[in-house]
PDB file of C-alpha atoms and ligand atoms in Angstrom:
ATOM      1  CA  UNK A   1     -12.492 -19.029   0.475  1.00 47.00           C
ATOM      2  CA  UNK A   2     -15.675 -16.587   1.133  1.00 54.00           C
ATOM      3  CA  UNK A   3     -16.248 -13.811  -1.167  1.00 61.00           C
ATOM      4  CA  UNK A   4     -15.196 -10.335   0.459  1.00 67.00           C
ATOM      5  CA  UNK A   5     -18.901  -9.071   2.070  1.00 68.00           C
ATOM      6  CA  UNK A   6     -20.188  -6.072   0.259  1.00 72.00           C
ATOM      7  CA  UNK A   7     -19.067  -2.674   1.986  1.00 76.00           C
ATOM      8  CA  UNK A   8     -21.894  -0.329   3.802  1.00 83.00           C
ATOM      9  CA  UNK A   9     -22.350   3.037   2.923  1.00 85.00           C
ATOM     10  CA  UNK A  10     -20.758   4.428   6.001  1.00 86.00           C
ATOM     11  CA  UNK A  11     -17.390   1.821   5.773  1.00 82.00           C
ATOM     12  CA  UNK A  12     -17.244   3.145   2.278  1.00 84.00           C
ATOM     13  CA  UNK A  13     -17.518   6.999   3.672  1.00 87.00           C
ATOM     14  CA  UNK A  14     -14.670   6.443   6.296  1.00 85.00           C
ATOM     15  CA  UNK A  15     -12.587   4.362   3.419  1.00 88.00           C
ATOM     16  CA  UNK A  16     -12.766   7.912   1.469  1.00 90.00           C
ATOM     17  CA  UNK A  17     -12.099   9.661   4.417  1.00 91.00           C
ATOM     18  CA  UNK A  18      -8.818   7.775   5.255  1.00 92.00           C
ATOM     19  CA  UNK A  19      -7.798   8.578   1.383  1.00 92.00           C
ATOM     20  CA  UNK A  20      -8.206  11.711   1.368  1.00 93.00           C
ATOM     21  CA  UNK A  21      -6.458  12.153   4.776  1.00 94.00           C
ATOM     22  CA  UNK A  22      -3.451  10.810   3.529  1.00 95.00           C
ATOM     23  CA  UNK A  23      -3.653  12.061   0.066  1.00 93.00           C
ATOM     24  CA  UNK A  24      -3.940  15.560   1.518  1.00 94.00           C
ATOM     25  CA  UNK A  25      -1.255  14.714   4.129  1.00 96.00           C
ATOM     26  CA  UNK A  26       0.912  12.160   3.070  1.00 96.00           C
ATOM     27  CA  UNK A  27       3.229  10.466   5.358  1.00 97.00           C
ATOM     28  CA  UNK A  28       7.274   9.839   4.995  1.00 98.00           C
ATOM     29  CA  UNK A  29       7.051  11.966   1.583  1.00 98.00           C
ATOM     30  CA  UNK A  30      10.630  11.910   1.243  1.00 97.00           C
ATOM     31  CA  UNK A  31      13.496   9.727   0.041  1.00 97.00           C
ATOM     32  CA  UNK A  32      15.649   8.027   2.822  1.00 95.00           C
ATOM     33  CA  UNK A  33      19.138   9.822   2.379  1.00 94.00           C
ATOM     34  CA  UNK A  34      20.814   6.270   3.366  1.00 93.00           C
ATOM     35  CA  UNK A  35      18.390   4.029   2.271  1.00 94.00           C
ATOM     36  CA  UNK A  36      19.776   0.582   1.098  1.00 94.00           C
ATOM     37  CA  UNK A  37      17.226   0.013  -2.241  1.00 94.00           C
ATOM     38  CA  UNK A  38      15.590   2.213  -4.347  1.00 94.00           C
ATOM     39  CA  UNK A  39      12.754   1.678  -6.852  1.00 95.00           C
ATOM     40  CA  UNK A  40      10.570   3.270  -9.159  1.00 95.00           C
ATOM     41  CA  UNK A  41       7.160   2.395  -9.956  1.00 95.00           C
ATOM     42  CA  UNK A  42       5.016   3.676 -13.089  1.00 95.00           C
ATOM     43  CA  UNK A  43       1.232   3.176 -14.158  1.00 95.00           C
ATOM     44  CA  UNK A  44       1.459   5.006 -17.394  1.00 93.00           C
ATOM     45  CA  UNK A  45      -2.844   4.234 -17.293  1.00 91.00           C
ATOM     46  CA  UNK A  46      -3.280   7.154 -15.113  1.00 94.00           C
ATOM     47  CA  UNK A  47       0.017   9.000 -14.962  1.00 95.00           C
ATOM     48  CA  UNK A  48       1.325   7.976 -11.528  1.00 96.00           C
ATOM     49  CA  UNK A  49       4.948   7.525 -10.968  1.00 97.00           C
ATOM     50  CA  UNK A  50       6.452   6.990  -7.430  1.00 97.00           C
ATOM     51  CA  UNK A  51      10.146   6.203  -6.237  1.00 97.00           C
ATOM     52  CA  UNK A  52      10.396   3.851  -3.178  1.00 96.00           C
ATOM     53  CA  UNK A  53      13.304   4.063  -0.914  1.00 96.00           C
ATOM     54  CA  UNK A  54      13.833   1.748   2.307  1.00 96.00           C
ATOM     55  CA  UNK A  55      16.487   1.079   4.662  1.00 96.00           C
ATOM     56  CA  UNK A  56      16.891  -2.126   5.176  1.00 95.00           C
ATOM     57  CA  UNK A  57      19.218  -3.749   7.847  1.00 94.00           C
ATOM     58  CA  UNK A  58      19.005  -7.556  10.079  1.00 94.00           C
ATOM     59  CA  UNK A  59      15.742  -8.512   7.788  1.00 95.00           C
ATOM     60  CA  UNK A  60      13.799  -5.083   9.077  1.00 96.00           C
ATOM     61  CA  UNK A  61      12.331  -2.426   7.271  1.00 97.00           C
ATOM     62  CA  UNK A  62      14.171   0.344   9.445  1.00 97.00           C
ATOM     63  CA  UNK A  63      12.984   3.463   7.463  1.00 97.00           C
ATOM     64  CA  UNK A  64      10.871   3.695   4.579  1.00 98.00           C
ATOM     65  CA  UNK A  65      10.157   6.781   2.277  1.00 98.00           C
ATOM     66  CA  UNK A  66       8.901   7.997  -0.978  1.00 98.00           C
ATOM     67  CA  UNK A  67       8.194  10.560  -3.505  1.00 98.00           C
ATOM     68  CA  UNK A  68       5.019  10.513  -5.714  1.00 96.00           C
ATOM     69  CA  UNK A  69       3.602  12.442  -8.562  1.00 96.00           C
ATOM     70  CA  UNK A  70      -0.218  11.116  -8.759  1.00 95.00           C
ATOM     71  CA  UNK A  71      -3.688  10.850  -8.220  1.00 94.00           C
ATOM     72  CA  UNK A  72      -4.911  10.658  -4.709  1.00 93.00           C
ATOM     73  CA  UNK A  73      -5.307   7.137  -4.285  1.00 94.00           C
ATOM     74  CA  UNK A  74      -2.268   6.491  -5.431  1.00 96.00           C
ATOM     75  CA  UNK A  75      -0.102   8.957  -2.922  1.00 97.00           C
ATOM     76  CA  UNK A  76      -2.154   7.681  -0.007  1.00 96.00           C
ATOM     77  CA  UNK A  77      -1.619   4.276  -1.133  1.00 97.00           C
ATOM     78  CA  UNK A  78       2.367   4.634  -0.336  1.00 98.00           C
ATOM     79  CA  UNK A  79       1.475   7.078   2.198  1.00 97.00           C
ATOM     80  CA  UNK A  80      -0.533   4.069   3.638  1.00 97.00           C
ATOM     81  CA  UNK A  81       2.129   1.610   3.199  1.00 98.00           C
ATOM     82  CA  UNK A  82       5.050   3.724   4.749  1.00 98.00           C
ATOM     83  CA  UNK A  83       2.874   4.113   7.641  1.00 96.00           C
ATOM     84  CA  UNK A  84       2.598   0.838   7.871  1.00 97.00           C
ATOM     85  CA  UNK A  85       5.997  -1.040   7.140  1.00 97.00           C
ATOM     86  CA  UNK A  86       8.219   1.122   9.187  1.00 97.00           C
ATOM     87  CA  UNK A  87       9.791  -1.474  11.805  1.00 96.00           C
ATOM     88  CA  UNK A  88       7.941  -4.347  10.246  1.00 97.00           C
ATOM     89  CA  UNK A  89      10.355  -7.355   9.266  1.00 97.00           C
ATOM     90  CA  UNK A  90      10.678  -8.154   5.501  1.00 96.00           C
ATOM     91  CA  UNK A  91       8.414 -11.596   6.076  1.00 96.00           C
ATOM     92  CA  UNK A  92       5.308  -9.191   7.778  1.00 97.00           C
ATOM     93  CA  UNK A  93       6.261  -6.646   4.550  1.00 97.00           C
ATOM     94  CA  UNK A  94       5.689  -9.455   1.831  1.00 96.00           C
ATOM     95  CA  UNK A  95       2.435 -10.795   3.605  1.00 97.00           C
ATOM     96  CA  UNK A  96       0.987  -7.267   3.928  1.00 97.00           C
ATOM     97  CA  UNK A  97       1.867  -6.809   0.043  1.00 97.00           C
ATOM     98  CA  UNK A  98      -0.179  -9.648  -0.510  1.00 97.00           C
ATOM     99  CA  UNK A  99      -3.366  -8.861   1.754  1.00 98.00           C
ATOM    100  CA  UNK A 100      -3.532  -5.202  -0.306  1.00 97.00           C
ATOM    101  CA  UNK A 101      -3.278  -7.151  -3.135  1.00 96.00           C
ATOM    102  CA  UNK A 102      -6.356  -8.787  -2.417  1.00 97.00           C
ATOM    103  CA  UNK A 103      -7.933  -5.875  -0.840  1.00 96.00           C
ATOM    104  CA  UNK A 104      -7.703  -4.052  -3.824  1.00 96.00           C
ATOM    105  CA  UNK A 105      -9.159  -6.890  -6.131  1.00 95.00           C
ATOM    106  CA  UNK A 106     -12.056  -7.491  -3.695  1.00 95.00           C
ATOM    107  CA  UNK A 107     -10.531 -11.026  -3.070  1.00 96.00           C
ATOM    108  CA  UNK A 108     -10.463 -10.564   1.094  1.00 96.00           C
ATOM    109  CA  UNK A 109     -12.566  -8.135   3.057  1.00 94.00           C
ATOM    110  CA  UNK A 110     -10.857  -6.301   6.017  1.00 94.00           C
ATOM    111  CA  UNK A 111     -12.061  -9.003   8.314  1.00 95.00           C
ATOM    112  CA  UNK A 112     -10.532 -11.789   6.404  1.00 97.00           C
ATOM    113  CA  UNK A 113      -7.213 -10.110   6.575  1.00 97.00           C
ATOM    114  CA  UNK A 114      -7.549  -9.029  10.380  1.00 96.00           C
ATOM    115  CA  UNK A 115      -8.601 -13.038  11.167  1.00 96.00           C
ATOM    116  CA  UNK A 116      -4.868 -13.764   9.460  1.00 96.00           C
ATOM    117  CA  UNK A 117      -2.532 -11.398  10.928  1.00 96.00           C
ATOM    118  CA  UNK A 118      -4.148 -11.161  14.529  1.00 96.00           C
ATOM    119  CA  UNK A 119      -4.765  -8.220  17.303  1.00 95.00           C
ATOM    120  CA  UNK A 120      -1.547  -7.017  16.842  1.00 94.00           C
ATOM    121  CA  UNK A 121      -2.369  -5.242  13.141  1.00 96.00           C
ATOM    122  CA  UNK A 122      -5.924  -4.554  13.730  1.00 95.00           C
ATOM    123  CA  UNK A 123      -5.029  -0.710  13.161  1.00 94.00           C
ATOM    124  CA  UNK A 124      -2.649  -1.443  10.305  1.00 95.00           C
ATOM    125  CA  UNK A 125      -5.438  -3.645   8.799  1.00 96.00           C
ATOM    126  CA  UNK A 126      -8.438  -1.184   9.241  1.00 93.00           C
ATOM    127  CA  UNK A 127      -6.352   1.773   7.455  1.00 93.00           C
ATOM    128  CA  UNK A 128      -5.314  -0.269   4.883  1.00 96.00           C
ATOM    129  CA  UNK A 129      -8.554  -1.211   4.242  1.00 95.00           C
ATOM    130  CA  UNK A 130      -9.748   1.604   3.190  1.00 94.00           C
ATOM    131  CA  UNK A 131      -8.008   0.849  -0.068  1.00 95.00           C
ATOM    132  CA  UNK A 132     -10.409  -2.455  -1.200  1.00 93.00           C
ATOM    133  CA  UNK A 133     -12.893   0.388  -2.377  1.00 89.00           C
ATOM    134  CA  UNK A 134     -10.929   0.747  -5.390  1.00 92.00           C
ATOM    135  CA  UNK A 135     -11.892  -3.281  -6.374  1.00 92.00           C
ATOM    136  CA  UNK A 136     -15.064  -1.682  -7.599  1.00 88.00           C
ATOM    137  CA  UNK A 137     -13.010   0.460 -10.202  1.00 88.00           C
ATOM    138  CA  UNK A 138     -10.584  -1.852 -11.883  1.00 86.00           C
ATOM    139  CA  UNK A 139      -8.461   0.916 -13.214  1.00 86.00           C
ATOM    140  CA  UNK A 140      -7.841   2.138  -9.380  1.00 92.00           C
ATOM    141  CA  UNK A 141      -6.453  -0.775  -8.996  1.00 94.00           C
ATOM    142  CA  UNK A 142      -3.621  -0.198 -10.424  1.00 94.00           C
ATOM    143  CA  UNK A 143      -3.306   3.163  -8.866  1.00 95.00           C
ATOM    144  CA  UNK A 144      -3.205   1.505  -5.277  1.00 96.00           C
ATOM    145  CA  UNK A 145      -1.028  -1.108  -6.158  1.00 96.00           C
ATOM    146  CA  UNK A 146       1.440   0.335  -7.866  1.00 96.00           C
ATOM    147  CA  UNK A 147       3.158   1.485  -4.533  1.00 97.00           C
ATOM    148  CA  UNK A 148       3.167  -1.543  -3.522  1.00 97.00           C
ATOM    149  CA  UNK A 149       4.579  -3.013  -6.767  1.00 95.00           C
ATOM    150  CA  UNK A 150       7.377  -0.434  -6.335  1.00 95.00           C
ATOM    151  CA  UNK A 151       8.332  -1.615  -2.708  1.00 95.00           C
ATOM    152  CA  UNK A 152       8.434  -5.324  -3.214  1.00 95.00           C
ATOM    153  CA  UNK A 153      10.961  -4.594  -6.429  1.00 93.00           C
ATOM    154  CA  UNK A 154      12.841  -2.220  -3.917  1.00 94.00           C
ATOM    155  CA  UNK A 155      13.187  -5.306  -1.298  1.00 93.00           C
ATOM    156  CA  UNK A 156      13.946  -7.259  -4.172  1.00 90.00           C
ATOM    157  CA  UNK A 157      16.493  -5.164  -5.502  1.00 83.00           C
ATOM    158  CA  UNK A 158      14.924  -4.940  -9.338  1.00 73.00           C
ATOM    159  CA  UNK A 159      15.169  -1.269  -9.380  1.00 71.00           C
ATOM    160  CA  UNK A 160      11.867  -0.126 -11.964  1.00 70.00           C
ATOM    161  CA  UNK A 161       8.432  -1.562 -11.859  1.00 72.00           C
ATOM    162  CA  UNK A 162       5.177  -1.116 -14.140  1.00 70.00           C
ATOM    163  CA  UNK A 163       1.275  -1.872 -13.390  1.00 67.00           C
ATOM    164  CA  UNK A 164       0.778  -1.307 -17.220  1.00 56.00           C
ATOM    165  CA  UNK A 165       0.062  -5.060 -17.112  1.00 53.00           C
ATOM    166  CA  UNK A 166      -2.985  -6.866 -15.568  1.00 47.00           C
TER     167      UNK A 166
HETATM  168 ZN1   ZN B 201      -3.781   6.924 -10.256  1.00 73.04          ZN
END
């Protein structure tokens, strides 16, 4: 596989731009009253702590919330990811865990992961782009992840989760 390309000064202003948005503004910043699995996530590095609730029902992510006490890039990580589950089957959830993943390690670039999942996420792929700026700060990492980390142990049913490790 290619290294991700290195990010122009302008991608990286829009990427900060999109943060901030949803830092300032997050979206679905509320637990789902009837969700069907709950989970916490933790990243005791940087104090962030977010609780992940979904609703879950014929393999589809029906509704999707969460509450957040954080940094920024960590509340418009899951404000990100609500965005961008909502309706999405539990098979598109898992493979968009795994393209932040390696957005946020610098492992794809935003191209690689558009060439994977098609026209039909191009938005959802572009916003959650804006996320592989953290792979040059390794302890952001764990920030945007952690989110993510929170949802996949909510789909999985394993109630807490912690980025403490690498
Ligand atoms: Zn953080």
């Amino acid at each position: 596989m290619n290294a991700a390309a290195p990010m122009s000064d302008d991608l990286r202003t829009l990427y900060q731009e999109i943060i901030l948005d949803h830092g300032k503004n997050p979206r679905n910043a509320h637990l789902i009253a009837e969700h069907t699995c709950k989970a916490q996530g933790n990243n005791p590095m940087c104090g962030d702590r977010v609780t992940v609730t979904a609703k879950v029902a014929q393999d589809q992510v029906q509704d999707i919330g969460f509450e957040g006490k954080g940094c920024a890039i960590s509340i418009a990580s899951a404000s990100m990811m609500t965005d961008a589950l909502k309706g999405q089957s539990l098979e598109t959830a898992e493979k968009l865990f795994a393209a932040v993943q390696e957005l946020c390690t610098g492992k794809s670039d935003a191209t690689q992961i558009k060439t994977r999942f098609g026209a039909d996420f191009e938005t959802t792929v572009e916003r959650l782009a804006s996320l592989s700026g953290v792979s040059q700060f390794p302890v952001r990492v764990k920030c945007a992840t952690l989110p993510w980390h929170a949802l996949m142990s909510c789909l999985q049913g394993n109630g807490e989760t912690t980025t403490e490790k690498p």
